[in-house]
Short mmCIF file of C-alpha atoms in Angstrom, two decimals:
data_model
loop_
_atom_site.label_atom_id
_atom_site.label_comp_id
_atom_site.label_asym_id
_atom_site.label_seq_id
_atom_site.Cartn_x
_atom_site.Cartn_y
_atom_site.Cartn_z
CA MET M 1 9.82 5.46 -2.31
CA SER M 2 9.78 2.96 0.56
CA ALA M 3 6.39 1.47 -0.30
CA PRO M 4 7.37 0.30 -3.82
CA THR M 5 10.73 -0.96 -2.52
CA ARG M 6 8.97 -2.96 0.14
CA GLY M 7 6.54 -4.24 -2.48
CA ARG M 8 9.42 -5.37 -4.69
CA ALA M 9 11.16 -7.04 -1.76
CA ARG M 10 7.99 -8.92 -0.93
CA ARG M 11 7.62 -9.99 -4.57
CA THR M 12 11.21 -11.24 -4.67
CA LEU M 13 10.71 -13.07 -1.39
CA SER M 14 7.53 -14.73 -2.59
CA ALA M 15 9.39 -15.86 -5.73
CA VAL M 16 12.36 -17.30 -3.84
CA VAL M 17 10.76 -18.92 -0.79
CA PRO M 18 8.60 -21.68 -2.37
CA PRO M 19 11.40 -23.32 -4.44
CA LEU M 20 13.76 -22.96 -1.47
CA VAL M 21 11.31 -24.80 0.78
CA LEU M 22 11.06 -27.63 -1.76
CA VAL M 23 14.86 -27.90 -2.04
CA VAL M 24 15.30 -28.02 1.74
CA VAL M 25 12.61 -30.71 2.11
CA GLY M 26 14.27 -32.75 -0.65
CA LEU M 27 17.69 -32.47 0.96
CA VAL M 28 16.36 -33.51 4.38
CA VAL M 29 14.65 -36.58 2.92
CA TRP M 30 17.83 -37.47 1.01
CA GLN M 31 20.04 -37.10 4.10
CA TRP M 32 17.63 -39.16 6.17
CA ALA M 33 17.44 -41.92 3.52
CA VAL M 34 21.23 -42.21 3.25
CA THR M 35 21.86 -42.35 7.01
CA SER M 36 18.97 -44.72 7.76
CA THR M 37 19.77 -47.24 4.97
CA GLY M 38 23.55 -47.06 5.34
CA VAL M 39 24.08 -47.00 1.56
CA ARG M 40 27.77 -46.68 0.58
CA PRO M 41 28.92 -43.14 -0.38
CA GLN M 42 30.36 -44.46 -3.66
CA VAL M 43 26.79 -45.26 -4.66
CA LEU M 44 24.92 -42.38 -3.07
CA PRO M 45 26.69 -39.85 -0.85
CA SER M 46 24.61 -37.80 1.57
CA PRO M 47 24.10 -34.11 0.77
CA LEU M 48 26.22 -33.13 3.77
CA ARG M 49 29.07 -35.27 2.44
CA VAL M 50 28.74 -33.64 -1.02
CA VAL M 51 29.03 -30.21 0.54
CA GLU M 52 31.87 -31.20 2.84
CA GLN M 53 33.96 -32.90 0.13
CA GLY M 54 33.13 -30.21 -2.38
CA TRP M 55 34.36 -27.56 0.04
CA ARG M 56 37.52 -29.50 0.82
CA ASN M 57 38.29 -29.72 -2.93
CA ARG M 58 37.12 -26.19 -3.69
CA GLU M 59 40.41 -25.09 -5.25
CA LEU M 60 40.50 -28.05 -7.62
CA ILE M 61 36.86 -27.50 -8.59
CA TRP M 62 37.51 -23.79 -9.11
CA THR M 63 40.42 -24.46 -11.48
CA HIS M 64 38.00 -26.53 -13.55
CA THR M 65 35.17 -24.00 -13.26
CA VAL M 66 37.10 -21.15 -14.87
CA PRO M 67 37.75 -22.92 -18.20
CA THR M 68 34.10 -24.03 -18.34
CA LEU M 69 32.98 -20.44 -17.85
CA GLN M 70 35.38 -19.28 -20.56
CA VAL M 71 34.17 -21.89 -23.03
CA THR M 72 30.55 -21.02 -22.20
CA ALA M 73 31.17 -17.30 -22.75
CA ILE M 74 33.00 -17.77 -26.05
CA GLY M 75 30.56 -20.38 -27.33
CA PHE M 76 27.52 -18.34 -26.36
CA ALA M 77 28.98 -15.18 -27.90
CA CYS M 78 29.52 -17.03 -31.18
CA SER M 79 26.00 -18.41 -30.94
CA LEU M 80 24.59 -14.92 -30.38
CA ALA M 81 26.50 -13.47 -33.33
CA LEU M 82 25.39 -16.34 -35.55
CA SER M 83 21.72 -16.14 -34.55
CA TRP M 84 21.55 -12.35 -34.99
CA ALA M 85 23.21 -12.54 -38.40
CA LEU M 86 20.91 -15.35 -39.52
CA ALA M 87 17.75 -13.74 -38.14
CA ILE M 88 18.47 -10.37 -39.76
CA ALA M 89 19.35 -12.02 -43.08
CA VAL M 90 16.13 -14.01 -42.97
CA ASP M 91 14.12 -10.90 -42.09
CA PHE M 92 15.42 -9.00 -45.10
CA SER M 93 15.18 -11.77 -47.67
CA ARG M 94 12.12 -13.88 -48.31
CA TRP M 95 14.28 -16.25 -50.36
CA LEU M 96 16.69 -16.80 -47.48
CA ARG M 97 13.76 -17.32 -45.16
CA ARG M 98 12.46 -20.14 -47.30
CA ALA M 99 15.96 -21.57 -47.80
CA LEU M 100 17.15 -21.41 -44.20
CA THR M 101 14.11 -22.24 -42.07
CA PRO M 102 14.08 -25.98 -42.86
CA LEU M 103 17.86 -26.13 -42.36
CA LEU M 104 17.53 -24.47 -38.96
CA VAL M 105 14.98 -27.04 -37.91
CA ALA M 106 17.11 -29.85 -39.35
CA SER M 107 20.09 -28.67 -37.31
CA GLN M 108 18.08 -29.49 -34.19
CA THR M 109 17.61 -33.11 -35.23
CA ILE M 110 21.36 -33.73 -35.00
CA PRO M 111 21.93 -35.94 -31.95
CA ILE M 112 24.55 -33.93 -30.07
CA ILE M 113 25.43 -36.92 -27.93
CA VAL M 114 26.73 -38.68 -31.06
CA ILE M 115 28.22 -35.68 -32.79
CA ALA M 116 30.21 -34.31 -29.84
CA PRO M 117 32.80 -37.14 -29.74
CA LEU M 118 33.14 -36.85 -33.53
CA LEU M 119 33.80 -33.13 -33.24
CA ILE M 120 36.63 -33.94 -30.85
CA ILE M 121 38.08 -36.46 -33.32
CA TRP M 122 37.90 -33.82 -36.06
CA PHE M 123 38.98 -30.72 -34.15
CA GLY M 124 40.97 -32.01 -31.15
CA PHE M 125 40.77 -31.11 -27.46
CA GLY M 126 40.91 -27.34 -27.99
CA LEU M 127 38.29 -24.63 -27.94
CA LEU M 128 36.67 -25.19 -31.32
CA PRO M 129 34.68 -28.42 -30.76
CA LYS M 130 33.26 -27.06 -27.50
CA VAL M 131 32.27 -23.77 -29.08
CA LEU M 132 30.57 -25.73 -31.85
CA VAL M 133 28.58 -27.86 -29.39
CA ILE M 134 27.44 -24.80 -27.43
CA ALA M 135 26.51 -22.93 -30.60
CA LEU M 136 24.63 -25.95 -31.90
CA VAL M 137 22.47 -26.29 -28.78
CA THR M 138 21.85 -22.58 -28.14
CA PHE M 139 21.61 -20.74 -31.47
CA PHE M 140 18.33 -22.32 -32.50
CA PRO M 141 16.01 -20.94 -29.77
CA ILE M 142 17.66 -17.52 -30.08
CA ALA M 143 17.47 -17.36 -33.87
CA ILE M 144 13.83 -18.51 -33.86
CA GLY M 145 12.95 -16.02 -31.09
CA LEU M 146 14.46 -13.20 -33.13
CA ILE M 147 12.96 -14.24 -36.45
CA GLU M 148 9.51 -14.52 -34.94
CA GLY M 149 9.99 -11.29 -33.00
CA PHE M 150 10.78 -9.41 -36.21
CA ALA M 151 7.89 -11.05 -38.05
CA ALA M 152 5.39 -10.25 -35.28
CA THR M 153 5.62 -6.55 -36.14
CA ASP M 154 2.16 -5.01 -36.42
CA ARG M 155 1.18 -4.64 -40.06
CA LYS M 156 -0.35 -1.26 -39.22
CA ALA M 157 2.93 -0.08 -37.73
CA THR M 158 4.65 -1.03 -40.99
CA ASP M 159 2.02 0.93 -42.94
CA LEU M 160 2.51 3.94 -40.67
CA LEU M 161 6.25 3.89 -41.30
CA ARG M 162 5.71 3.43 -45.04
CA SER M 163 3.37 6.43 -45.05
CA MET M 164 6.24 8.41 -43.55
CA GLY M 165 8.39 7.30 -46.47
CA ALA M 166 10.57 4.93 -44.42
CA SER M 167 12.96 2.61 -46.25
CA ARG M 168 13.11 -1.11 -45.45
CA TRP M 169 16.17 -0.48 -43.29
CA GLN M 170 14.43 2.37 -41.42
CA ARG M 171 11.41 0.16 -40.77
CA PHE M 172 13.76 -2.44 -39.35
CA ARG M 173 15.62 0.03 -37.18
CA TYR M 174 12.64 2.01 -35.86
CA VAL M 175 10.05 -0.74 -35.42
CA ARG M 176 11.04 -4.32 -36.13
CA LEU M 177 14.25 -4.35 -34.10
CA PRO M 178 13.00 -2.71 -30.87
CA GLY M 179 9.72 -4.60 -31.16
CA ALA M 180 11.58 -7.93 -31.28
CA LEU M 181 13.69 -7.32 -28.17
CA PRO M 182 11.21 -8.73 -25.62
CA SER M 183 11.00 -11.97 -27.57
CA PHE M 184 14.80 -11.95 -27.94
CA PHE M 185 15.28 -11.81 -24.17
CA THR M 186 12.85 -14.67 -23.64
CA ALA M 187 14.86 -16.73 -26.14
CA LEU M 188 18.12 -15.60 -24.55
CA ARG M 189 17.04 -17.04 -21.20
CA ILE M 190 16.26 -20.40 -22.78
CA GLY M 191 19.58 -20.34 -24.62
CA ILE M 192 21.73 -19.44 -21.63
CA THR M 193 20.43 -22.36 -19.56
CA TYR M 194 21.47 -24.72 -22.36
CA ALA M 195 24.86 -23.06 -22.72
CA VAL M 196 26.47 -24.22 -19.46
CA THR M 197 25.09 -27.75 -19.85
CA GLY M 198 26.34 -27.76 -23.43
CA ALA M 199 29.83 -26.73 -22.30
CA VAL M 200 29.92 -29.39 -19.58
CA PHE M 201 28.71 -31.99 -22.03
CA ALA M 202 31.35 -31.08 -24.64
CA GLU M 203 34.04 -31.33 -21.96
CA TYR M 204 32.64 -34.62 -20.77
CA ALA M 205 33.18 -36.00 -24.27
CA GLY M 206 36.85 -35.02 -24.11
CA ALA M 207 38.87 -32.11 -22.77
CA LYS M 208 42.02 -31.23 -20.87
CA GLU M 209 40.26 -29.17 -18.22
CA GLY M 210 36.79 -28.06 -17.22
CA LEU M 211 33.91 -29.22 -15.03
CA GLY M 212 32.84 -31.81 -17.59
CA ILE M 213 36.14 -33.65 -17.69
CA PHE M 214 36.41 -33.25 -13.91
CA MET M 215 33.08 -35.08 -13.50
CA SER M 216 34.18 -37.78 -15.92
CA LEU M 217 37.46 -38.38 -14.03
CA GLN M 218 35.79 -38.41 -10.60
CA LYS M 219 33.13 -40.80 -11.82
CA ASN M 220 35.84 -43.20 -13.02
CA SER M 221 37.43 -43.18 -9.54
CA PHE M 222 34.00 -43.65 -7.87
CA ARG M 223 34.03 -40.18 -6.25
CA THR M 224 30.29 -39.77 -6.64
CA ASP M 225 30.35 -37.02 -4.00
CA LEU M 226 32.69 -34.87 -6.12
CA VAL M 227 30.66 -35.52 -9.28
CA LEU M 228 27.60 -34.21 -7.46
CA ALA M 229 29.55 -31.26 -6.06
CA ALA M 230 30.47 -30.32 -9.64
CA VAL M 231 26.81 -30.70 -10.63
CA VAL M 232 25.89 -28.19 -7.91
CA VAL M 233 28.47 -25.74 -9.27
CA THR M 234 27.08 -26.19 -12.80
CA ALA M 235 23.57 -25.49 -11.55
CA LEU M 236 24.73 -22.38 -9.70
CA LEU M 237 26.49 -21.14 -12.85
CA SER M 238 23.33 -21.60 -14.92
CA ILE M 239 21.15 -19.85 -12.34
CA GLY M 240 23.68 -17.01 -12.08
CA LEU M 241 23.78 -16.46 -15.84
CA PHE M 242 19.98 -16.69 -15.97
CA GLY M 243 19.88 -13.89 -13.39
CA VAL M 244 22.30 -11.83 -15.48
CA THR M 245 19.95 -11.95 -18.47
CA HIS M 246 17.25 -10.41 -16.27
CA LEU M 247 19.59 -7.59 -15.28
CA VAL M 248 20.60 -6.95 -18.89
CA GLU M 249 16.95 -7.00 -19.94
CA ARG M 250 16.11 -4.41 -17.32
CA LEU M 251 18.91 -2.20 -18.64
CA VAL M 252 18.16 -2.61 -22.35
CA ILE M 253 14.35 -2.62 -22.44
CA PRO M 254 13.14 -0.99 -19.21
CA TRP M 255 9.91 -0.01 -21.00
CA HIS M 256 9.00 -3.66 -21.46
CA VAL M 257 9.88 -4.77 -17.93
CA LYS M 258 7.75 -1.95 -16.52
CA ARG M 259 4.82 -2.75 -18.78
CA ARG M 260 4.92 -6.42 -17.82
CA ARG M 261 4.76 -5.51 -14.14
CA GLY M 262 2.09 -2.86 -14.64
CA MET T 1 -15.17 25.80 -57.98
CA GLY T 2 -12.15 27.45 -56.38
CA GLU T 3 -8.65 26.20 -55.68
CA VAL T 4 -8.00 22.48 -55.43
CA LYS T 5 -5.51 21.00 -52.95
CA LEU T 6 -6.25 17.34 -53.48
CA ALA T 7 -7.93 15.87 -56.53
CA VAL T 8 -8.90 12.21 -56.57
CA GLU T 9 -9.54 11.29 -60.19
CA ASP T 10 -11.49 8.20 -61.15
CA LEU T 11 -9.75 5.64 -58.90
CA HIS T 12 -10.29 1.98 -59.73
CA LYS T 13 -8.94 -0.90 -57.71
CA SER T 14 -9.78 -4.58 -57.54
CA PHE T 15 -8.26 -7.49 -55.69
CA ARG T 16 -7.66 -11.00 -56.89
CA THR T 17 -9.06 -13.49 -54.38
CA ASP T 18 -9.68 -17.22 -54.41
CA ALA T 19 -13.28 -16.49 -55.37
CA GLY T 20 -12.21 -14.41 -58.39
CA VAL T 21 -11.67 -10.73 -58.99
CA LEU T 22 -13.18 -8.48 -56.34
CA PRO T 23 -13.75 -4.91 -57.53
CA VAL T 24 -13.48 -2.46 -54.61
CA LEU T 25 -13.05 1.04 -56.01
CA ASP T 26 -15.25 1.81 -58.99
CA GLY T 27 -14.32 5.27 -60.17
CA VAL T 28 -13.99 7.32 -56.99
CA ARG T 29 -13.59 11.01 -57.73
CA PHE T 30 -13.71 14.17 -55.60
CA ASP T 31 -11.78 17.37 -54.84
CA VAL T 32 -10.66 18.91 -51.57
CA ALA T 33 -9.97 22.66 -51.33
CA PRO T 34 -7.00 24.07 -49.36
CA GLY T 35 -7.82 24.24 -45.65
CA GLU T 36 -10.97 22.21 -46.13
CA PHE T 37 -12.01 19.41 -43.75
CA VAL T 38 -13.70 16.60 -45.65
CA SER T 39 -15.08 13.43 -44.08
CA VAL T 40 -15.70 10.14 -45.84
CA ILE T 41 -18.43 7.87 -44.51
CA GLY T 42 -19.76 4.67 -45.98
CA PRO T 43 -21.32 1.34 -45.10
CA SER T 44 -18.86 -1.02 -43.45
CA GLY T 45 -16.80 -3.05 -45.89
CA CYS T 46 -17.41 -0.58 -48.71
CA GLY T 47 -13.71 0.02 -49.33
CA LYS T 48 -12.96 3.11 -47.26
CA SER T 49 -9.61 1.71 -46.13
CA THR T 50 -8.66 0.68 -49.65
CA LEU T 51 -9.49 4.18 -50.83
CA PHE T 52 -7.31 5.65 -48.09
CA ASN T 53 -4.43 3.30 -48.81
CA ALA T 54 -4.65 4.18 -52.50
CA ILE T 55 -4.60 7.92 -51.74
CA ALA T 56 -1.80 7.57 -49.16
CA GLY T 57 0.40 5.73 -51.65
CA LEU T 58 0.38 2.50 -49.65
CA GLU T 59 -1.37 0.67 -52.49
CA ARG T 60 -1.31 1.46 -56.20
CA PRO T 61 -4.72 1.91 -57.83
CA ASP T 62 -5.37 -0.04 -61.03
CA SER T 63 -6.26 3.19 -62.77
CA GLY T 64 -6.99 6.81 -61.98
CA ARG T 65 -4.82 9.50 -60.42
CA VAL T 66 -4.22 11.27 -57.13
CA VAL T 67 -3.22 14.89 -57.71
CA VAL T 68 -1.88 17.19 -54.98
CA ASP T 69 -1.22 20.86 -55.71
CA GLY T 70 -1.48 20.10 -59.39
CA ARG T 71 1.20 17.38 -59.31
CA ASP T 72 0.50 13.73 -59.97
CA SER T 73 1.10 11.99 -56.63
CA THR T 74 -0.34 8.56 -57.42
CA GLY T 75 1.51 5.89 -55.45
CA ARG T 76 3.48 8.50 -53.49
CA SER T 77 3.30 8.94 -49.75
CA ASP T 78 5.22 12.20 -49.33
CA PRO T 79 2.30 14.68 -49.76
CA PHE T 80 0.35 12.90 -47.02
CA ALA T 81 0.57 12.50 -43.28
CA TYR T 82 -1.36 9.46 -42.19
CA MET T 83 -2.97 8.82 -38.82
CA PRO T 84 -4.24 5.28 -38.25
CA GLN T 85 -7.07 4.31 -35.92
CA GLN T 86 -4.74 2.78 -33.32
CA ASP T 87 -2.37 5.37 -31.94
CA LEU T 88 0.65 3.10 -32.64
CA LEU T 89 2.82 4.95 -30.15
CA PHE T 90 5.89 2.84 -29.52
CA PRO T 91 6.56 1.95 -25.86
CA TRP T 92 10.35 2.13 -26.35
CA ARG T 93 10.20 5.82 -27.22
CA THR T 94 9.21 8.77 -25.04
CA VAL T 95 6.12 10.70 -26.08
CA LEU T 96 8.32 13.42 -27.59
CA ASP T 97 10.41 10.91 -29.55
CA ASN T 98 7.24 9.22 -30.76
CA THR T 99 5.98 12.49 -32.17
CA THR T 100 9.25 13.17 -34.02
CA LEU T 101 9.34 9.74 -35.69
CA GLY T 102 8.08 10.97 -39.07
CA LEU T 103 10.60 13.81 -39.08
CA GLU T 104 13.45 11.47 -38.15
CA VAL T 105 12.49 9.12 -40.96
CA ALA T 106 12.52 12.11 -43.31
CA GLY T 107 16.08 12.90 -42.21
CA VAL T 108 15.39 16.00 -40.09
CA PRO T 109 18.18 16.35 -37.49
CA ARG T 110 17.07 15.16 -34.07
CA ARG T 111 17.32 18.49 -32.31
CA ALA T 112 15.39 20.38 -35.01
CA ALA T 113 12.74 17.64 -35.05
CA ARG T 114 12.34 17.84 -31.28
CA ASP T 115 12.07 21.63 -31.35
CA ARG T 116 9.33 21.46 -33.96
CA ALA T 117 7.36 18.83 -32.10
CA ARG T 118 7.86 20.42 -28.68
CA ALA T 119 6.28 23.66 -29.91
CA LEU T 120 3.01 21.77 -30.50
CA PHE T 121 2.83 20.09 -27.07
CA GLY T 122 1.07 23.14 -25.56
CA PRO T 123 -1.76 23.48 -28.11
CA PHE T 124 -2.20 19.69 -28.05
CA GLY T 125 -2.66 19.62 -24.28
CA LEU T 126 0.44 17.49 -23.78
CA ALA T 127 2.76 20.02 -22.12
CA GLY T 128 4.79 18.37 -19.36
CA PHE T 129 4.48 14.89 -20.88
CA GLU T 130 7.38 15.19 -23.33
CA SER T 131 9.57 12.64 -21.58
CA ALA T 132 6.74 10.41 -20.35
CA ARG T 133 6.25 6.98 -21.86
CA PRO T 134 3.12 6.47 -23.99
CA GLN T 135 1.80 3.84 -21.56
CA GLU T 136 1.56 6.56 -18.90
CA LEU T 137 -0.92 8.59 -21.00
CA SER T 138 -4.71 8.36 -21.05
CA GLY T 139 -6.47 7.20 -24.22
CA GLY T 140 -7.35 10.75 -25.27
CA MET T 141 -3.81 11.99 -24.70
CA ARG T 142 -2.37 9.09 -26.69
CA GLN T 143 -4.64 9.99 -29.59
CA ARG T 144 -3.59 13.65 -29.38
CA ALA T 145 0.06 12.56 -29.42
CA ALA T 146 -0.64 10.45 -32.50
CA LEU T 147 -2.28 13.45 -34.18
CA LEU T 148 0.70 15.61 -33.21
CA ARG T 149 3.03 13.05 -34.80
CA THR T 150 0.89 13.36 -37.94
CA VAL T 151 0.63 17.13 -38.27
CA VAL T 152 4.24 17.90 -37.30
CA GLN T 153 5.36 16.24 -40.53
CA ASP T 154 3.99 19.31 -42.28
CA ARG T 155 2.65 17.41 -45.28
CA ALA T 156 0.17 18.90 -47.74
CA VAL T 157 -2.82 16.76 -46.68
CA LEU T 158 -3.72 15.01 -43.41
CA LEU T 159 -5.34 11.59 -43.75
CA LEU T 160 -7.14 10.56 -40.56
CA ASP T 161 -8.43 6.99 -40.48
CA GLU T 162 -11.16 6.85 -37.80
CA PRO T 163 -8.91 8.81 -35.46
CA PHE T 164 -11.22 8.55 -32.45
CA GLY T 165 -12.77 5.18 -33.23
CA ALA T 166 -10.93 3.36 -30.45
CA LEU T 167 -11.97 5.79 -27.69
CA ASP T 168 -14.89 5.56 -25.29
CA SER T 169 -17.76 7.85 -26.23
CA LEU T 170 -17.14 10.49 -23.56
CA THR T 171 -13.45 10.85 -24.45
CA ARG T 172 -14.39 10.83 -28.10
CA THR T 173 -16.76 13.78 -27.64
CA ASP T 174 -14.02 15.66 -25.78
CA MET T 175 -11.58 14.96 -28.57
CA GLN T 176 -14.02 16.09 -31.28
CA GLU T 177 -14.64 19.35 -29.43
CA TRP T 178 -10.91 19.83 -28.94
CA LEU T 179 -10.05 19.12 -32.58
CA GLU T 180 -12.75 21.53 -33.77
CA THR T 181 -11.18 24.26 -31.60
CA VAL T 182 -7.52 23.58 -32.25
CA ARG T 183 -7.84 23.33 -36.00
CA THR T 184 -8.96 26.95 -36.34
CA GLY T 185 -5.38 27.96 -35.42
CA PHE T 186 -3.89 25.91 -38.25
CA GLU T 187 -4.44 25.67 -41.97
CA TRP T 188 -4.81 21.93 -42.22
CA THR T 189 -6.33 20.25 -45.22
CA VAL T 190 -7.96 17.12 -43.81
CA LEU T 191 -9.50 14.00 -45.24
CA MET T 192 -11.04 11.86 -42.48
CA ILE T 193 -12.61 8.43 -42.55
CA THR T 194 -15.27 7.89 -39.93
CA HIS T 195 -18.33 5.76 -39.36
CA ASP T 196 -19.75 8.27 -36.91
CA ILE T 197 -22.24 10.54 -38.68
CA ARG T 198 -22.38 13.04 -35.83
CA GLU T 199 -18.59 13.29 -35.80
CA ALA T 200 -18.56 13.86 -39.56
CA VAL T 201 -21.12 16.68 -39.39
CA LEU T 202 -19.57 18.28 -36.31
CA LEU T 203 -16.05 18.52 -37.75
CA SER T 204 -16.41 18.72 -41.52
CA ASP T 205 -16.92 21.34 -44.16
CA ARG T 206 -18.09 18.59 -46.49
CA VAL T 207 -19.12 14.98 -46.07
CA LEU T 208 -18.77 12.37 -48.82
CA VAL T 209 -20.97 9.29 -48.61
CA LEU T 210 -19.59 6.21 -50.33
CA ALA T 211 -21.81 3.60 -51.98
CA PRO T 212 -21.55 -0.09 -51.02
CA ARG T 213 -18.74 -2.05 -52.69
CA PRO T 214 -17.63 -1.63 -55.44
CA THR T 215 -17.71 1.92 -54.24
CA ARG T 216 -17.87 5.41 -55.66
CA VAL T 217 -18.98 8.73 -54.21
CA HIS T 218 -22.71 8.41 -53.71
CA LEU T 219 -23.41 11.81 -52.19
CA ASP T 220 -21.42 14.99 -51.55
CA VAL T 221 -22.94 17.13 -48.77
CA VAL T 222 -21.78 20.62 -47.77
CA VAL T 223 -22.03 21.27 -44.02
CA ASP T 224 -22.95 24.93 -43.97
CA LEU T 225 -22.58 25.65 -40.26
CA PRO T 226 -20.23 28.36 -38.96
CA HIS T 227 -16.90 27.46 -37.31
CA PRO T 228 -15.82 27.04 -34.58
CA ARG T 229 -18.71 24.81 -33.63
CA GLY T 230 -19.32 24.09 -29.98
CA LEU T 231 -21.20 21.02 -28.90
CA GLY T 232 -24.28 23.25 -28.80
CA VAL T 233 -24.48 23.02 -32.57
CA ILE T 234 -25.81 19.48 -32.18
CA THR T 235 -29.19 20.88 -31.19
CA ASP T 236 -29.31 23.15 -34.27
CA PRO T 237 -32.17 21.95 -36.53
CA ARG T 238 -29.87 22.14 -39.57
CA PHE T 239 -27.51 19.73 -37.81
CA ALA T 240 -30.29 17.20 -37.28
CA GLN T 241 -31.40 17.62 -40.87
CA LEU T 242 -27.88 16.92 -42.18
CA GLU T 243 -27.58 13.85 -39.96
CA ASP T 244 -30.86 12.63 -41.39
CA VAL T 245 -29.75 13.15 -44.99
CA LEU T 246 -26.48 11.31 -44.35
CA LEU T 247 -28.13 8.43 -42.54
CA ASN T 248 -30.57 7.94 -45.40
CA ALA T 249 -27.75 8.12 -47.95
CA LEU T 250 -25.79 5.51 -45.98
CA ARG T 251 -28.82 3.25 -46.17
CA GLY T 252 -28.77 3.63 -49.93
CA ARG T 253 -31.54 6.21 -50.36
CA ARG T 254 -31.02 9.48 -52.16
CA PRO T 255 -32.49 12.56 -50.52
CA GLU T 256 -35.77 13.68 -52.04
CA ALA T 257 -35.09 17.06 -53.49
#
């Protein structure tokens, strides 16, 4: 019992230490550069100042963090529902596959940076435009991951199920769906990292509350330190959600996680 | 000729390719008696897999019929239980739940399906591995689990497509010996594809040799050696003689008789 636990601890440690070392080195260089050149904090605050000011304004930042988290959760949930529905529809209908695939790709050519302000003109400062932006940036990798996961099903496995007399739905349920889950979780991780950034970006373009509008306001009053403090919070949120997908993966497809390690 | 379990009647099948029409099956016909173990060997690319798919109902033949127990079963999969070369055990299911898959698909309630499969774990040398994951099993055990998943469906005819082809030769020999022993306790009617002449002679009551593509049955050889056969039978002169006949037939020569 203790040997595998120790092994896992060592693996986790060896995964965390190298990036941490890089971050610390970067912060030291940054701090040293700011103090030795005497650059004004409105232009470039030192990391210590970012932390100090961020901590002093922690309640304000927190009141803007909660709405961003909410928008991210709702937007990502919609994106998940949309991508699952699309991927399943495409898997069951060759016609839909041909009809939808080019449209999916085309949806990724929309420049979000241009469309986000328009969405706010059309739908106001409420939830809807932000949910749309998040869905637009995250549903594509997830839908593609699912579609390709379904399609990667071994032809021989399909034949085996057919020889058992399985219907199309049974083949989906017994083979295609579970077989696609590893590729779904890979896509989910890509999607979730876009989700927080997407939410912040949508808020930046116009909102009543949230980290995005907070950054925009602080930038306009030259509080570069608070902008950067909000960036740190955004990064922590993304990393946290990324970690959650790993936990969920371990719960849903333990067989795959084990096999990958083994 | 006595009773007939499976009758393959004059199967024809060709495929349309870019290079034109490619005839693969050219009037394949043979019978299998109840409880009989028949192997099919043939030069590679001769159409063995097409023949199997046509019998198993995975592909419709252009003409000809597949008859099981006197009923036309062409294009139907329900009289057959099919075992592919790869074990195709799914990592998201336990070994037990892998073996019940065919029953679940057929609508057998989960508990009844598990009871039926569990009863076979002893004879199949898998006792104690019911709740293991397939990736924890050795190659031979995986193949036995795949065979268990096939026979538990209780279909009229078992179709085995190079069942031991993916195993190393030592494990393969073990599996052949085991199958020869275990099958005496059951009344399976088996049709097996193999490219291993020794395996065909060791396990079969009859061996069919297919001609090169477009294929038909080139030779039908009765293996008249008593069951159960231990590995010692390999040194029997009749065994060597049969191997010789089959090898020559595979190379396109008819036996001088």
